Short mmCIF file of C-alpha atoms in Angstrom, two decimals:
data_model
loop_
_atom_site.label_atom_id
_atom_site.label_comp_id
_atom_site.label_asym_id
_atom_site.label_seq_id
_atom_site.Cartn_x
_atom_site.Cartn_y
_atom_site.Cartn_z
CA MET A 1 -5.66 1.13 9.47
CA THR A 2 -1.98 1.41 8.68
CA PHE A 3 0.05 0.78 5.55
CA ARG A 4 2.94 -1.48 6.45
CA ASP A 5 6.21 -2.18 4.74
CA PRO A 6 6.21 -5.77 3.39
CA LYS A 7 9.49 -6.32 5.24
CA THR A 8 7.89 -5.43 8.57
CA GLU A 9 7.84 -8.45 10.86
CA ALA A 10 4.51 -10.25 11.16
CA GLY A 11 2.50 -9.07 14.14
CA MET A 12 4.57 -5.98 14.67
CA THR A 13 2.34 -3.30 16.24
CA GLN A 14 4.73 -0.39 16.56
CA ALA A 15 6.54 1.63 13.96
CA ARG A 16 10.30 1.40 13.81
CA LYS A 17 11.89 4.38 15.54
CA ILE A 18 13.81 6.96 13.53
CA LYS A 19 15.64 10.06 14.68
CA PRO A 20 13.27 12.98 15.42
CA TRP A 21 15.16 15.38 13.16
CA LEU A 22 14.88 12.96 10.23
CA LYS A 23 11.17 12.41 10.82
CA ALA A 24 10.57 16.18 11.00
CA THR A 25 12.59 16.72 7.82
CA LEU A 26 10.59 14.14 5.89
CA GLU A 27 7.25 15.46 7.14
CA LEU A 28 7.88 19.22 6.90
CA GLY A 29 10.60 19.40 4.26
CA PRO A 30 8.32 19.27 1.19
CA LEU A 31 6.10 22.08 2.50
CA LEU A 32 9.07 24.29 3.37
CA LEU A 33 10.56 23.64 -0.07
CA PHE A 34 7.25 24.67 -1.65
CA PHE A 35 7.33 27.87 0.40
CA VAL A 36 10.91 28.74 -0.59
CA ILE A 37 10.31 28.15 -4.30
CA PHE A 38 7.08 30.13 -4.27
CA MET A 39 8.64 33.09 -2.48
CA ARG A 40 11.47 33.19 -5.00
CA LEU A 41 9.22 32.90 -8.07
CA ARG A 42 5.94 34.46 -6.93
CA ASP A 43 6.34 37.51 -9.18
CA LYS A 44 7.69 35.60 -12.16
CA THR A 45 6.39 33.38 -14.94
CA VAL A 46 8.31 30.63 -16.68
CA MET A 47 7.68 29.22 -20.13
CA LEU A 48 7.65 25.42 -20.26
CA GLY A 49 6.57 23.53 -23.36
CA GLY A 50 5.00 26.63 -24.82
CA THR A 51 2.91 27.34 -21.70
CA GLU A 52 3.47 30.08 -19.15
CA TYR A 53 3.42 28.94 -15.53
CA SER A 54 3.29 31.12 -12.43
CA GLY A 55 5.59 30.70 -9.47
CA PHE A 56 2.78 28.99 -7.57
CA ILE A 57 2.36 26.31 -10.22
CA LEU A 58 6.12 25.81 -10.50
CA ALA A 59 6.35 25.35 -6.73
CA THR A 60 3.52 22.83 -6.95
CA MET A 61 5.36 20.93 -9.71
CA VAL A 62 8.29 20.46 -7.36
CA PHE A 63 6.20 19.84 -4.25
CA ILE A 64 4.30 16.83 -5.61
CA PRO A 65 7.23 14.49 -6.41
CA VAL A 66 9.13 15.60 -3.31
CA MET A 67 6.05 14.86 -1.18
CA VAL A 68 5.71 11.41 -2.76
CA ALA A 69 9.41 10.66 -2.24
CA SER A 70 9.44 11.84 1.39
CA THR A 71 6.29 9.87 2.26
CA LEU A 72 7.69 6.69 0.69
CA ALA A 73 10.97 7.24 2.56
CA LEU A 74 9.05 7.64 5.82
CA TRP A 75 7.17 4.41 5.08
CA ARG A 76 10.37 2.49 4.38
CA LEU A 77 12.11 3.81 7.48
CA THR A 78 9.26 3.41 9.99
CA GLY A 79 7.39 0.45 8.50
CA LYS A 80 3.97 2.12 8.41
CA LEU A 81 1.99 5.23 7.51
CA ALA A 82 -0.92 6.78 9.37
CA PRO A 83 -4.24 7.03 7.46
CA MET A 84 -3.94 10.83 7.62
CA GLN A 85 -0.59 10.67 5.83
CA VAL A 86 -1.96 8.39 3.11
CA ALA A 87 -5.07 10.53 2.55
CA THR A 88 -2.98 13.69 2.42
CA LEU A 89 -0.61 12.18 -0.15
CA VAL A 90 -3.47 11.03 -2.39
CA LEU A 91 -5.14 14.45 -2.33
CA VAL A 92 -1.83 16.21 -2.97
CA VAL A 93 -1.18 14.06 -6.04
CA VAL A 94 -4.74 14.38 -7.39
CA PHE A 95 -5.44 18.05 -6.76
CA GLY A 96 -1.86 19.20 -7.15
CA GLY A 97 -1.76 17.31 -10.42
CA LEU A 98 -4.96 19.02 -11.55
CA SER A 99 -3.49 22.43 -10.73
CA VAL A 100 -0.41 21.69 -12.82
CA TRP A 101 -2.31 20.03 -15.68
CA LEU A 102 -4.93 22.78 -15.95
CA ASN A 103 -2.49 25.53 -14.92
CA ASP A 104 -4.95 26.58 -12.22
CA PRO A 105 -3.81 27.03 -8.59
CA ARG A 106 -7.36 26.81 -7.23
CA PHE A 107 -7.36 23.01 -7.16
CA PHE A 108 -4.28 22.89 -4.94
CA LYS A 109 -5.80 25.43 -2.56
CA ILE A 110 -9.12 23.57 -2.38
CA LYS A 111 -7.20 20.40 -1.50
CA VAL A 112 -6.55 21.78 1.99
CA THR A 113 -10.26 22.34 2.56
CA LEU A 114 -11.10 18.81 1.41
CA ILE A 115 -8.47 17.25 3.68
CA TYR A 116 -9.91 18.92 6.76
CA LEU A 117 -13.49 18.14 5.77
CA ILE A 118 -12.61 14.47 5.26
CA PHE A 119 -10.88 14.27 8.64
CA ALA A 120 -13.79 16.01 10.37
CA GLY A 121 -16.24 13.66 8.66
CA LEU A 122 -14.29 10.56 9.66
CA LEU A 123 -14.07 11.69 13.27
CA GLY A 124 -17.78 12.44 13.33
CA LEU A 125 -18.55 9.04 11.79
CA SER A 126 -16.38 7.28 14.36
CA LEU A 127 -18.39 8.93 17.14
CA ALA A 128 -21.68 7.95 15.51
CA LEU A 129 -20.51 4.33 15.19
CA ARG A 130 -19.09 4.36 18.72
CA ARG A 131 -15.70 3.37 17.32
CA ASN A 132 -13.06 5.91 18.25
CA TRP A 133 -10.64 5.71 15.33
CA LEU A 134 -8.59 8.60 16.70
CA GLN A 135 -7.86 6.50 19.77
CA LEU A 136 -6.69 3.62 17.59
CA VAL A 137 -4.26 5.91 15.77
CA MET A 138 -2.93 7.97 18.68
CA SER A 139 -3.38 5.86 21.83
CA GLU A 140 0.28 4.86 21.88
CA ALA A 141 1.37 8.50 22.05
CA LEU A 142 -1.48 9.71 24.30
CA PRO A 143 -2.71 6.97 26.65
CA MET A 144 -6.10 8.15 27.94
CA ARG A 145 -9.41 6.75 29.15
CA ASP A 146 -12.25 6.38 26.65
CA GLU A 147 -14.07 9.51 27.84
CA GLY A 148 -10.97 11.58 27.20
CA TRP A 149 -10.75 10.28 23.66
CA ARG A 150 -14.43 11.06 23.06
CA ILE A 151 -13.95 14.67 24.16
CA LEU A 152 -10.75 15.07 22.15
CA THR A 153 -12.43 13.62 19.06
CA ILE A 154 -15.29 16.11 19.30
CA ARG A 155 -12.91 19.03 19.75
CA LEU A 156 -10.65 17.93 16.93
CA ALA A 157 -13.58 17.42 14.55
CA LEU A 158 -14.77 20.96 15.29
CA LEU A 159 -11.22 22.26 14.79
CA PHE A 160 -10.98 20.59 11.39
CA LEU A 161 -14.30 22.13 10.36
CA GLY A 162 -13.04 25.54 11.46
CA LEU A 163 -9.77 25.09 9.55
CA ALA A 164 -11.65 24.09 6.41
CA LEU A 165 -13.73 27.27 6.65
CA ALA A 166 -10.65 29.38 7.41
CA ASN A 167 -8.82 27.98 4.39
CA GLU A 168 -11.73 28.85 2.12
CA LEU A 169 -11.90 32.39 3.47
CA VAL A 170 -8.15 32.96 3.14
CA TRP A 171 -7.62 31.68 -0.39
CA ARG A 172 -10.82 33.24 -1.77
CA THR A 173 -10.45 36.68 -0.20
CA LEU A 174 -6.74 37.30 0.38
CA SER A 175 -3.59 37.29 -1.73
CA GLU A 176 -1.79 34.18 -2.90
CA THR A 177 1.22 35.06 -0.75
CA THR A 178 -1.00 35.35 2.31
CA TRP A 179 -2.47 31.91 1.62
CA VAL A 180 0.98 30.34 1.23
CA ASN A 181 2.07 31.83 4.56
CA PHE A 182 -1.16 30.65 6.16
CA LYS A 183 -0.67 27.13 4.78
CA THR A 184 3.02 26.90 5.65
CA PHE A 185 3.05 28.48 9.10
CA GLY A 186 -0.48 29.29 10.24
CA LEU A 187 -2.08 25.86 10.00
CA PRO A 188 0.77 23.97 11.73
CA ALA A 189 0.87 26.61 14.48
CA ILE A 190 -2.86 26.23 15.06
CA MET A 191 -2.51 22.45 15.37
CA VAL A 192 0.34 22.79 17.87
CA ALA A 193 -1.64 25.34 19.87
CA PHE A 194 -4.66 23.01 19.89
CA PHE A 195 -2.76 20.18 21.54
CA VAL A 196 -1.03 22.53 23.98
CA LEU A 197 -4.39 23.96 25.02
CA ASN A 198 -5.71 20.44 25.57
CA ALA A 199 -2.90 19.50 27.94
CA ARG A 200 -5.27 19.57 30.93
CA LEU A 201 -7.57 17.13 29.13
CA PHE A 202 -4.66 14.73 28.64
CA GLU A 203 -3.73 15.01 32.31
CA ARG A 204 -7.29 14.61 33.58
CA TYR A 205 -8.03 11.43 31.62
CA ALA A 206 -4.52 9.95 31.52
CA LEU A 207 -4.28 6.24 32.24
CA PRO A 208 -2.47 5.19 35.41
CA ARG A 209 1.21 4.53 34.82
CA ASP A 210 0.85 0.77 35.25
CA GLU A 211 -1.62 0.71 32.32
#
């Protein structure tokens, strides 16, 4: 499932290409902006409309509209969004909005746990239904045989479960600053390491070049 730009040509199966630096900016920019604002305001409170807000909530206030704008820009430039991007945006708006509305950072922190649990659940369901949705989403970037996709799906589902548990442990037991660092740098680093460590899997089950 992809969300396509209405101007995308009928039958088009590939996203329009954009420069890598622009894609990275749109995908990572909102999170880095959240990090910068939080680090500058983490020990301060600001009065808005008669209510005191912490640096975390203020950073969340900025993060939500910037995330919406960057995702829409990515959609317009590429012609489609991955289901993971759409689900992430919805949860950011809902749970980030709850954190701002109720002036409670816990909702925004729980959002990360829910995202990983949803992804793990969807991957598990795809295996149960014998429909590898991960392959449908990523086959263009990682052409592999079906068995390779089955193994990768199992590993990725387990990783998402582990990340959901890790997020709960970090935000419930450690400082807010530690959680922000974990969210901004730790989680992306773990995802990169996961795919690097699975390089042999990609090589073993790679499709022949003519396929």
